[in-house]
PDB file of C-alpha atoms in Angstrom:
ATOM      1  CA  MET N   1      19.591  13.342  88.551  1.00 42.00           C
ATOM      2  CA  THR N   2      22.886  13.213  86.590  1.00 44.00           C
ATOM      3  CA  HIS N   3      24.710  15.230  84.482  1.00 51.00           C
ATOM      4  CA  ALA N   4      23.426  13.562  81.478  1.00 66.00           C
ATOM      5  CA  ARG N   5      21.429  15.472  79.251  1.00 94.00           C
ATOM      6  CA  ILE N   6      17.913  14.021  80.053  1.00 97.00           C
ATOM      7  CA  ALA N   7      15.073  15.410  77.879  1.00 98.00           C
ATOM      8  CA  GLY N   8      11.325  14.969  79.296  1.00 98.00           C
ATOM      9  CA  LEU N   9       9.419  13.795  76.603  1.00 98.00           C
ATOM     10  CA  LEU N  10       5.676  14.734  77.215  1.00 98.00           C
ATOM     11  CA  LEU N  11       3.008  12.584  75.196  1.00 97.00           C
ATOM     12  CA  ALA N  12      -0.071  15.321  75.480  1.00 96.00           C
ATOM     13  CA  ALA N  13      -1.683  14.323  71.977  1.00 95.00           C
ATOM     14  CA  GLY N  14      -4.874  12.470  73.078  1.00 89.00           C
ATOM     15  CA  GLY N  15      -8.328  13.494  72.239  1.00 88.00           C
ATOM     16  CA  GLY N  16      -9.839  12.381  75.401  1.00 85.00           C
ATOM     17  CA  ARG N  17     -12.595  10.001  73.266  1.00 83.00           C
ATOM     18  CA  ARG N  18     -13.893   8.607  76.327  1.00 84.00           C
ATOM     19  CA  LEU N  19     -14.242  12.071  78.196  1.00 85.00           C
ATOM     20  CA  GLY N  20     -16.763  13.214  75.336  1.00 83.00           C
ATOM     21  CA  GLY N  21     -13.829  14.298  73.160  1.00 82.00           C
ATOM     22  CA  ARG N  22     -12.112  16.924  75.627  1.00 85.00           C
ATOM     23  CA  PRO N  23      -8.488  16.881  74.791  1.00 90.00           C
ATOM     24  CA  LYS N  24      -6.581  16.117  77.840  1.00 93.00           C
ATOM     25  CA  ALA N  25      -4.008  18.422  77.747  1.00 94.00           C
ATOM     26  CA  LEU N  26      -6.639  21.204  78.390  1.00 94.00           C
ATOM     27  CA  LEU N  27      -8.134  19.622  81.420  1.00 94.00           C
ATOM     28  CA  GLU N  28      -7.928  21.708  84.626  1.00 92.00           C
ATOM     29  CA  HIS N  29      -5.784  20.739  87.242  1.00 92.00           C
ATOM     30  CA  ARG N  30      -4.370  23.001  89.981  1.00 88.00           C
ATOM     31  CA  GLY N  31      -5.364  26.286  88.744  1.00 90.00           C
ATOM     32  CA  GLY N  32      -3.791  25.580  85.188  1.00 91.00           C
ATOM     33  CA  LEU N  33      -3.937  23.203  82.654  1.00 95.00           C
ATOM     34  CA  LEU N  34      -2.900  19.664  82.449  1.00 95.00           C
ATOM     35  CA  VAL N  35      -0.396  20.086  80.237  1.00 97.00           C
ATOM     36  CA  GLU N  36       1.423  22.886  82.063  1.00 97.00           C
ATOM     37  CA  HIS N  37       1.166  20.428  85.272  1.00 97.00           C
ATOM     38  CA  ALA N  38       2.984  17.860  83.448  1.00 97.00           C
ATOM     39  CA  VAL N  39       5.768  20.073  82.056  1.00 97.00           C
ATOM     40  CA  ARG N  40       6.489  21.363  85.556  1.00 97.00           C
ATOM     41  CA  THR N  41       6.464  17.943  86.976  1.00 97.00           C
ATOM     42  CA  LEU N  42       9.319  17.066  84.330  1.00 98.00           C
ATOM     43  CA  ARG N  43      11.185  20.284  85.100  1.00 97.00           C
ATOM     44  CA  ALA N  44      11.255  19.504  88.854  1.00 97.00           C
ATOM     45  CA  GLY N  45      12.317  15.980  88.544  1.00 97.00           C
ATOM     46  CA  GLY N  46      15.310  17.164  86.790  1.00 96.00           C
ATOM     47  CA  CYS N  47      14.874  17.030  83.013  1.00 97.00           C
ATOM     48  CA  GLY N  48      17.096  19.673  81.124  1.00 91.00           C
ATOM     49  CA  THR N  49      14.567  20.091  78.348  1.00 95.00           C
ATOM     50  CA  VAL N  50      11.064  19.382  77.962  1.00 97.00           C
ATOM     51  CA  HIS N  51       9.553  18.230  74.557  1.00 98.00           C
ATOM     52  CA  VAL N  52       5.755  18.189  74.050  1.00 98.00           C
ATOM     53  CA  VAL N  53       3.754  16.307  71.587  1.00 98.00           C
ATOM     54  CA  LEU N  54       0.428  17.737  70.750  1.00 97.00           C
ATOM     55  CA  GLY N  55      -2.179  16.412  68.494  1.00 96.00           C
ATOM     56  CA  ALA N  56      -5.928  16.825  69.163  1.00 93.00           C
ATOM     57  CA  SER N  57      -6.630  20.544  69.411  1.00 94.00           C
ATOM     58  CA  ALA N  58      -3.236  21.427  69.011  1.00 95.00           C
ATOM     59  CA  ASP N  59      -3.692  25.059  67.783  1.00 95.00           C
ATOM     60  CA  GLU N  60      -5.953  25.856  71.071  1.00 95.00           C
ATOM     61  CA  VAL N  61      -3.459  23.957  73.198  1.00 95.00           C
ATOM     62  CA  ALA N  62      -0.525  25.978  71.869  1.00 94.00           C
ATOM     63  CA  ALA N  63      -2.872  29.156  72.300  1.00 95.00           C
ATOM     64  CA  ARG N  64      -3.745  28.702  75.599  1.00 96.00           C
ATOM     65  CA  ALA N  65      -0.949  26.602  77.403  1.00 96.00           C
ATOM     66  CA  ASP N  66       2.322  28.349  78.887  1.00 95.00           C
ATOM     67  CA  LEU N  67       4.807  25.898  76.910  1.00 97.00           C
ATOM     68  CA  ALA N  68       7.373  28.462  77.037  1.00 95.00           C
ATOM     69  CA  GLY N  69      10.989  27.061  76.815  1.00 95.00           C
ATOM     70  CA  CYS N  70       9.431  23.625  75.531  1.00 97.00           C
ATOM     71  CA  GLY N  71      10.062  22.141  72.264  1.00 96.00           C
ATOM     72  CA  VAL N  72       6.585  21.376  70.667  1.00 97.00           C
ATOM     73  CA  SER N  73       5.958  18.903  68.106  1.00 97.00           C
ATOM     74  CA  VAL N  74       2.424  18.505  66.461  1.00 97.00           C
ATOM     75  CA  ASN N  75       1.350  14.575  65.635  1.00 96.00           C
ATOM     76  CA  PRO N  76      -0.586  14.803  62.769  1.00 95.00           C
ATOM     77  CA  GLU N  77      -1.555  10.990  63.221  1.00 94.00           C
ATOM     78  CA  TRP N  78      -2.436  11.562  66.650  1.00 94.00           C
ATOM     79  CA  THR N  79      -5.737   9.518  66.189  1.00 92.00           C
ATOM     80  CA  GLU N  80      -3.617   6.511  65.729  1.00 92.00           C
ATOM     81  CA  GLY N  81      -2.554   6.220  69.048  1.00 89.00           C
ATOM     82  CA  MET N  82       0.400   6.779  71.705  1.00 91.00           C
ATOM     83  CA  GLY N  83       2.717   5.005  69.132  1.00 94.00           C
ATOM     84  CA  SER N  84       2.807   7.540  66.770  1.00 95.00           C
ATOM     85  CA  SER N  85       3.139  10.178  69.308  1.00 96.00           C
ATOM     86  CA  LEU N  86       6.277   8.206  70.757  1.00 97.00           C
ATOM     87  CA  ARG N  87       7.437   8.232  67.405  1.00 97.00           C
ATOM     88  CA  THR N  88       7.132  12.085  66.825  1.00 97.00           C
ATOM     89  CA  GLY N  89       8.754  12.782  70.045  1.00 97.00           C
ATOM     90  CA  LEU N  90      11.786  10.635  69.538  1.00 98.00           C
ATOM     91  CA  ASP N  91      12.330  12.067  65.752  1.00 97.00           C
ATOM     92  CA  ALA N  92      12.157  15.592  67.395  1.00 97.00           C
ATOM     93  CA  LEU N  93      14.791  14.796  70.016  1.00 97.00           C
ATOM     94  CA  ALA N  94      17.255  13.355  67.470  1.00 95.00           C
ATOM     95  CA  GLY N  95      20.021  15.249  66.857  1.00 88.00           C
ATOM     96  CA  THR N  96      19.431  17.473  70.102  1.00 93.00           C
ATOM     97  CA  GLY N  97      22.397  15.966  71.957  1.00 94.00           C
ATOM     98  CA  ALA N  98      20.068  14.502  74.525  1.00 97.00           C
ATOM     99  CA  ASP N  99      21.434  11.313  75.996  1.00 97.00           C
ATOM    100  CA  ALA N 100      18.130  10.064  77.048  1.00 98.00           C
ATOM    101  CA  ALA N 101      14.537  10.776  76.906  1.00 98.00           C
ATOM    102  CA  LEU N 102      12.269  10.345  79.723  1.00 98.00           C
ATOM    103  CA  VAL N 103       8.585   9.867  78.691  1.00 98.00           C
ATOM    104  CA  LEU N 104       5.348  10.977  80.525  1.00 98.00           C
ATOM    105  CA  LEU N 105       1.948  10.875  79.741  1.00 96.00           C
ATOM    106  CA  VAL N 106      -0.082  14.153  80.186  1.00 96.00           C
ATOM    107  CA  ASP N 107      -3.193  12.081  81.695  1.00 95.00           C
ATOM    108  CA  GLN N 108      -1.217  10.634  84.756  1.00 95.00           C
ATOM    109  CA  PRO N 109      -1.075  13.898  87.161  1.00 96.00           C
ATOM    110  CA  GLY N 110      -0.583  11.528  90.213  1.00 96.00           C
ATOM    111  CA  ILE N 111       3.226  11.025  88.758  1.00 97.00           C
ATOM    112  CA  GLY N 112       5.122  14.072  90.675  1.00 96.00           C
ATOM    113  CA  ALA N 113       8.660  15.331  90.368  1.00 97.00           C
ATOM    114  CA  GLU N 114      10.004  12.682  92.617  1.00 98.00           C
ATOM    115  CA  ALA N 115       8.963   9.728  90.391  1.00 98.00           C
ATOM    116  CA  VAL N 116      10.529  11.344  87.531  1.00 98.00           C
ATOM    117  CA  ALA N 117      13.676  12.047  89.476  1.00 98.00           C
ATOM    118  CA  ARG N 118      13.880   8.464  90.914  1.00 97.00           C
ATOM    119  CA  VAL N 119      13.555   6.971  86.849  1.00 98.00           C
ATOM    120  CA  GLY N 120      16.141   9.594  85.718  1.00 97.00           C
ATOM    121  CA  ALA N 121      18.390   8.765  88.516  1.00 97.00           C
ATOM    122  CA  ALA N 122      18.629   4.883  86.735  1.00 97.00           C
ATOM    123  CA  PHE N 123      20.253   6.577  84.043  1.00 97.00           C
ATOM    124  CA  ARG N 124      23.851   5.031  83.238  1.00 96.00           C
ATOM    125  CA  ASP N 125      24.563   5.449  79.519  1.00 96.00           C
ATOM    126  CA  ARG N 126      23.067   6.032  76.358  1.00 97.00           C
ATOM    127  CA  THR N 127      21.781   2.493  76.394  1.00 97.00           C
ATOM    128  CA  SER N 128      19.869   2.701  79.358  1.00 98.00           C
ATOM    129  CA  LEU N 129      16.335   1.481  79.850  1.00 98.00           C
ATOM    130  CA  ALA N 130      14.291   2.208  82.950  1.00 98.00           C
ATOM    131  CA  ALA N 131      10.638   2.411  84.176  1.00 98.00           C
ATOM    132  CA  ALA N 132       8.660   3.107  87.332  1.00 98.00           C
ATOM    133  CA  SER N 133       6.940   0.497  88.756  1.00 97.00           C
ATOM    134  CA  TYR N 134       4.045   0.115  91.196  1.00 96.00           C
ATOM    135  CA  ALA N 135       3.831  -2.693  93.493  1.00 92.00           C
ATOM    136  CA  GLY N 136       6.174  -4.415  90.886  1.00 89.00           C
ATOM    137  CA  GLU N 137       3.889  -3.428  87.728  1.00 93.00           C
ATOM    138  CA  ARG N 138       5.676  -1.640  85.359  1.00 95.00           C
ATOM    139  CA  GLY N 139       4.360   2.049  84.315  1.00 95.00           C
ATOM    140  CA  HIS N 140       5.350   5.656  83.799  1.00 96.00           C
ATOM    141  CA  PRO N 141       7.655   7.629  83.589  1.00 98.00           C
ATOM    142  CA  VAL N 142       9.943   5.184  81.064  1.00 98.00           C
ATOM    143  CA  LEU N 143      13.714   6.401  80.201  1.00 98.00           C
ATOM    144  CA  PHE N 144      14.853   5.436  76.903  1.00 98.00           C
ATOM    145  CA  GLY N 145      18.757   5.894  76.246  1.00 98.00           C
ATOM    146  CA  ALA N 146      19.368   7.438  73.040  1.00 98.00           C
ATOM    147  CA  ASP N 147      21.171   4.562  71.575  1.00 97.00           C
ATOM    148  CA  ARG N 148      17.605   2.608  71.741  1.00 97.00           C
ATOM    149  CA  TRP N 149      15.358   5.560  70.211  1.00 98.00           C
ATOM    150  CA  THR N 150      15.753   4.158  66.647  1.00 96.00           C
ATOM    151  CA  ASP N 151      14.262   0.622  67.777  1.00 96.00           C
ATOM    152  CA  VAL N 152      11.844   2.109  70.220  1.00 97.00           C
ATOM    153  CA  ALA N 153      10.186   4.197  67.592  1.00 95.00           C
ATOM    154  CA  ALA N 154      10.287   1.295  64.944  1.00 94.00           C
ATOM    155  CA  GLY N 155       8.217  -0.683  67.104  1.00 92.00           C
ATOM    156  CA  ALA N 156       5.933   2.093  68.633  1.00 93.00           C
ATOM    157  CA  VAL N 157       2.449   1.384  66.557  1.00 86.00           C
ATOM    158  CA  GLY N 158      -1.013   1.787  67.476  1.00 83.00           C
ATOM    159  CA  ASP N 159      -2.010   2.561  71.190  1.00 81.00           C
ATOM    160  CA  GLN N 160       0.829   0.146  72.418  1.00 79.00           C
ATOM    161  CA  GLY N 161       3.608   2.763  72.543  1.00 85.00           C
ATOM    162  CA  ALA N 162       6.460   1.184  73.701  1.00 92.00           C
ATOM    163  CA  ARG N 163       5.022  -2.048  75.447  1.00 92.00           C
ATOM    164  CA  ALA N 164       6.410  -4.663  72.898  1.00 92.00           C
ATOM    165  CA  TYR N 165       9.837  -3.066  72.963  1.00 95.00           C
ATOM    166  CA  LEU N 166      10.082  -3.281  76.829  1.00 95.00           C
ATOM    167  CA  ARG N 167       8.520  -6.826  76.907  1.00 95.00           C
ATOM    168  CA  ALA N 168      11.350  -7.755  74.419  1.00 95.00           C
ATOM    169  CA  HIS N 169      14.189  -6.160  76.206  1.00 96.00           C
ATOM    170  CA  ARG N 170      12.960  -7.163  80.098  1.00 95.00           C
ATOM    171  CA  ALA N 171      16.381  -8.334  80.859  1.00 96.00           C
ATOM    172  CA  ALA N 172      17.896  -4.863  80.102  1.00 97.00           C
ATOM    173  CA  LEU N 173      15.234  -3.070  81.860  1.00 97.00           C
ATOM    174  CA  THR N 174      15.461  -1.262  85.224  1.00 97.00           C
ATOM    175  CA  LEU N 175      12.275  -1.113  87.365  1.00 97.00           C
ATOM    176  CA  VAL N 176      12.317   1.688  89.877  1.00 97.00           C
ATOM    177  CA  GLU N 177       9.739   1.254  92.544  1.00 97.00           C
ATOM    178  CA  CYS N 178       7.631   4.543  92.899  1.00 97.00           C
ATOM    179  CA  GLY N 179       4.375   3.187  94.574  1.00 95.00           C
ATOM    180  CA  ASP N 180       5.582   5.190  97.777  1.00 96.00           C
ATOM    181  CA  VAL N 181       5.581   8.527  95.906  1.00 95.00           C
ATOM    182  CA  ALA N 182       3.266   8.512  93.120  1.00 96.00           C
ATOM    183  CA  GLN N 183      -0.078   6.885  91.869  1.00 94.00           C
ATOM    184  CA  ALA N 184      -0.421   6.068  88.241  1.00 91.00           C
ATOM    185  CA  TYR N 185      -4.066   6.148  87.651  1.00 93.00           C
ATOM    186  CA  ASP N 186      -5.165   7.658  84.037  1.00 91.00           C
ATOM    187  CA  ILE N 187      -7.407  10.515  83.277  1.00 92.00           C
ATOM    188  CA  ASP N 188      -9.579   8.443  80.768  1.00 89.00           C
ATOM    189  CA  THR N 189     -13.351   8.331  81.701  1.00 89.00           C
ATOM    190  CA  PRO N 190     -15.502  11.259  83.433  1.00 91.00           C
ATOM    191  CA  ALA N 191     -15.229   9.310  86.599  1.00 91.00           C
ATOM    192  CA  ASP N 192     -11.484   9.708  86.704  1.00 92.00           C
ATOM    193  CA  LEU N 193     -12.009  13.776  86.718  1.00 91.00           C
ATOM    194  CA  SER N 194     -12.410  13.337  90.125  1.00 91.00           C
ATOM    195  CA  HIS N 195      -8.859  13.176  90.553  1.00 91.00           C
ATOM    196  CA  LEU N 196      -8.405  16.629  89.117  1.00 91.00           C
ATOM    197  CA  GLU N 197      -7.967  19.398  91.654  1.00 81.00           C
TER     198      GLU N 197
END
């Protein structure tokens, strides 16, 4: 990736409301849990450290998932949406010395290490802003240089995450095409479970 300290930030707090209340982190994929798969993806993509934000069934996820070597935070306001989890994760990374956070969502197992590495390679300095794109459409993962974290967190509300921030800073955003190496589907509904192996 680079010699920069890029921390992987995995948002894994969702309760899977449209999946009948099955927390997404605990869904099974490739012989393990979805949260474990995503942690491996971030590490294999070059993230030096990985921080996981849990929410729904946090105690059960912590008990069942192998998160050895990860930082873990629990977002008590996870029902408010992704924005609160992003704030929780960025707060946890503040003061760690990380130069950037590379944000991945637990419910997108079609995004693998190659896409993570490509977006990470767009890092230039602590003001860097980059995101994967799929046929020109912005998606995940997203990289935020550390100098941007305070402003990103301030705008992260509801289920929007950093969407408004990214729109407002479009001119500074580097889009990294990943459609040839990743699929950006979400595991949101029972029909989406067909993507899991």
